PDB file of C-alpha atoms in Angstrom:
ATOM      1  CA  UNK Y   8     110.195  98.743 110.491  1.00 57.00           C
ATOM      2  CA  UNK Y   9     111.370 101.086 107.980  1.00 74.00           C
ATOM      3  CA  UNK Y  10     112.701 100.318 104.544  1.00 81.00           C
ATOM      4  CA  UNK Y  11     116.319 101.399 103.610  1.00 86.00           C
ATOM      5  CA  UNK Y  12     118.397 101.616 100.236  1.00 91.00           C
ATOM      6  CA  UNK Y  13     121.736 100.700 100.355  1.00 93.00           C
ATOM      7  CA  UNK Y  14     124.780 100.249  98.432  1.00 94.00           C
ATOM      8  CA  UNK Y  15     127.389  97.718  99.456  1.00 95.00           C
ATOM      9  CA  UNK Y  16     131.372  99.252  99.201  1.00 95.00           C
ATOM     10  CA  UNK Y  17     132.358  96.206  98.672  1.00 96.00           C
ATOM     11  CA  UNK Y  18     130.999  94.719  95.493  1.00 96.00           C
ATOM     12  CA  UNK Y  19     128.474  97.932  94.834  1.00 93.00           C
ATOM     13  CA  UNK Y  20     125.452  96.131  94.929  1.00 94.00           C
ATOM     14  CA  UNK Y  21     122.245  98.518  95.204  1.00 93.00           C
ATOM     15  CA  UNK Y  22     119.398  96.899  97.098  1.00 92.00           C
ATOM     16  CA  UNK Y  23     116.579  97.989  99.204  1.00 91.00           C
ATOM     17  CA  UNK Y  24     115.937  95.740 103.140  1.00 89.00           C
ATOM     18  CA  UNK Y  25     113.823  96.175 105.892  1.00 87.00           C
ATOM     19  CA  UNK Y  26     115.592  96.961 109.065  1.00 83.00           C
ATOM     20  CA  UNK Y  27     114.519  95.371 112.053  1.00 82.00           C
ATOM     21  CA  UNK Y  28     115.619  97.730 115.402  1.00 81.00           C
ATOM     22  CA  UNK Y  29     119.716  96.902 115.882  1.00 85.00           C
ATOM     23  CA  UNK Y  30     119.813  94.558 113.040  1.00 85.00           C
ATOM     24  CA  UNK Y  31     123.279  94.932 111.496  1.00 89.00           C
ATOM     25  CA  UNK Y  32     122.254  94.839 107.457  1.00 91.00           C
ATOM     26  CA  UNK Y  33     124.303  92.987 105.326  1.00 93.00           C
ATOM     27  CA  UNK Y  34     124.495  92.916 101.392  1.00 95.00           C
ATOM     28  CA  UNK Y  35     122.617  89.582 100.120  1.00 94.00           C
ATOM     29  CA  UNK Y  36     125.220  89.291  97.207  1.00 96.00           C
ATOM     30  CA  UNK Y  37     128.563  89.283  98.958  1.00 96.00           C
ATOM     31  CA  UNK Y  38     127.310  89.328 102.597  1.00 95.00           C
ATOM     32  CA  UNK Y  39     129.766  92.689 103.659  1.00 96.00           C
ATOM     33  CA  UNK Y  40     128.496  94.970 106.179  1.00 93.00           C
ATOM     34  CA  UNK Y  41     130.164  98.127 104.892  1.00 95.00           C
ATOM     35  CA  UNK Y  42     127.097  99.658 103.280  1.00 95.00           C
ATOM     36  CA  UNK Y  43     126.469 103.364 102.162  1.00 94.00           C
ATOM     37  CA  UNK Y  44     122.717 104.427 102.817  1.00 91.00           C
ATOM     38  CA  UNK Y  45     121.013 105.843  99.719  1.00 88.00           C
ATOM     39  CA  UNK Y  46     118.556 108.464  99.294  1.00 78.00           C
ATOM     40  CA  UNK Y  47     115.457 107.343  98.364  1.00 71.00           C
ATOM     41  CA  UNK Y  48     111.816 109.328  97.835  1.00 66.00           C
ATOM     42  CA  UNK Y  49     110.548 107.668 101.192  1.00 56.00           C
ATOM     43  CA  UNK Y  50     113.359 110.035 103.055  1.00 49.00           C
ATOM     44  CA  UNK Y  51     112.506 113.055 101.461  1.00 51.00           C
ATOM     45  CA  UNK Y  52     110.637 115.680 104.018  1.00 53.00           C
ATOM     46  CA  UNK Y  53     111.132 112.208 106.617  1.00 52.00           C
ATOM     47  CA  UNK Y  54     111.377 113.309 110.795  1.00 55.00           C
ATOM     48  CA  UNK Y  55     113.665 110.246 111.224  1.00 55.00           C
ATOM     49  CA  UNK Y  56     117.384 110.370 111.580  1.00 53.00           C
ATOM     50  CA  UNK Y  57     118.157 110.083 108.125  1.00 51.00           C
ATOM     51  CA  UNK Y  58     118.960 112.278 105.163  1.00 51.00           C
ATOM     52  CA  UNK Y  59     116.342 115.332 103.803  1.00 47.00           C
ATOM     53  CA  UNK Y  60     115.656 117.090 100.710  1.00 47.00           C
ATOM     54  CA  UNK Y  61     115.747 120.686 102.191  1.00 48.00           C
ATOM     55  CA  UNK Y  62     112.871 123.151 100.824  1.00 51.00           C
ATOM     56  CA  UNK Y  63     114.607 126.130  99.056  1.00 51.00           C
ATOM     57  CA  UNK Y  64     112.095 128.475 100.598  1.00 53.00           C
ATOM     58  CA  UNK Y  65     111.472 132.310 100.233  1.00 55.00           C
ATOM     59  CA  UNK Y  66     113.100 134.926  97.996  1.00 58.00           C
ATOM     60  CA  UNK Y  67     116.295 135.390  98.973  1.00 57.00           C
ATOM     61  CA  UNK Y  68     116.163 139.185  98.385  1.00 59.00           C
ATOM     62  CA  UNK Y  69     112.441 140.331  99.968  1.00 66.00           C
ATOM     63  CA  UNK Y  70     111.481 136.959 101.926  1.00 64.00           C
ATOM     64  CA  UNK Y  71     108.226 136.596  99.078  1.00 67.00           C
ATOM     65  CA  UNK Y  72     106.667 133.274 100.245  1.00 68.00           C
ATOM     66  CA  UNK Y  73     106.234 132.466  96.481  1.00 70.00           C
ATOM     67  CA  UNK Y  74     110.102 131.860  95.794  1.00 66.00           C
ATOM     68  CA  UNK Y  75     113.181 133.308  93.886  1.00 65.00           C
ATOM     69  CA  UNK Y  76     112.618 135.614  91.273  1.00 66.00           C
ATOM     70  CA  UNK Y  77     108.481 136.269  92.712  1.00 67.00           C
ATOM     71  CA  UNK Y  78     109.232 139.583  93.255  1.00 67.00           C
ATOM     72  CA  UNK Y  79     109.628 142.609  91.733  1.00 64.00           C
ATOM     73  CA  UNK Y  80     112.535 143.140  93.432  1.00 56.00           C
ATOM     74  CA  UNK Y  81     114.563 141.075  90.729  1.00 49.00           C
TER      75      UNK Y  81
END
């Protein structure tokens, strides 16, 4: 049962619920279903469906596993 952050469209309440399978979340202050899924640090580097931080990786220039500006290249 994962844990979501949302923010309702409708009166932009932010608010965090657990999601049980098809459950259809609504916001507990105005009860609309037209949320916007936040990112929170629980979905960063996640394997679900959801929204990822992506690594920035090697140098862009060489491919040095330490990062941009590693090398002597720059």
């Amino acid at each position: 049962m994962p844990i979501f952050a949302y923010r309702c469209q409708e009166c932009s309440h932010q608010f965090e619920m657990l999601v049980h399978g098809s459950t259809i979340p609504q916001c507990p202050e105005c009860q609309a279903d037209r949320l916007e899924k936040q990112l929170t640090g629980f979905a960063v580097g996640g394997t679900g469906s959801g929204m990822n931080i992506v690594d920035p990786g090697s140098c862009g220039s060489c491919g040095d596993p330490r990062g941009p500006g590693a090398c002597s290249m720059n």
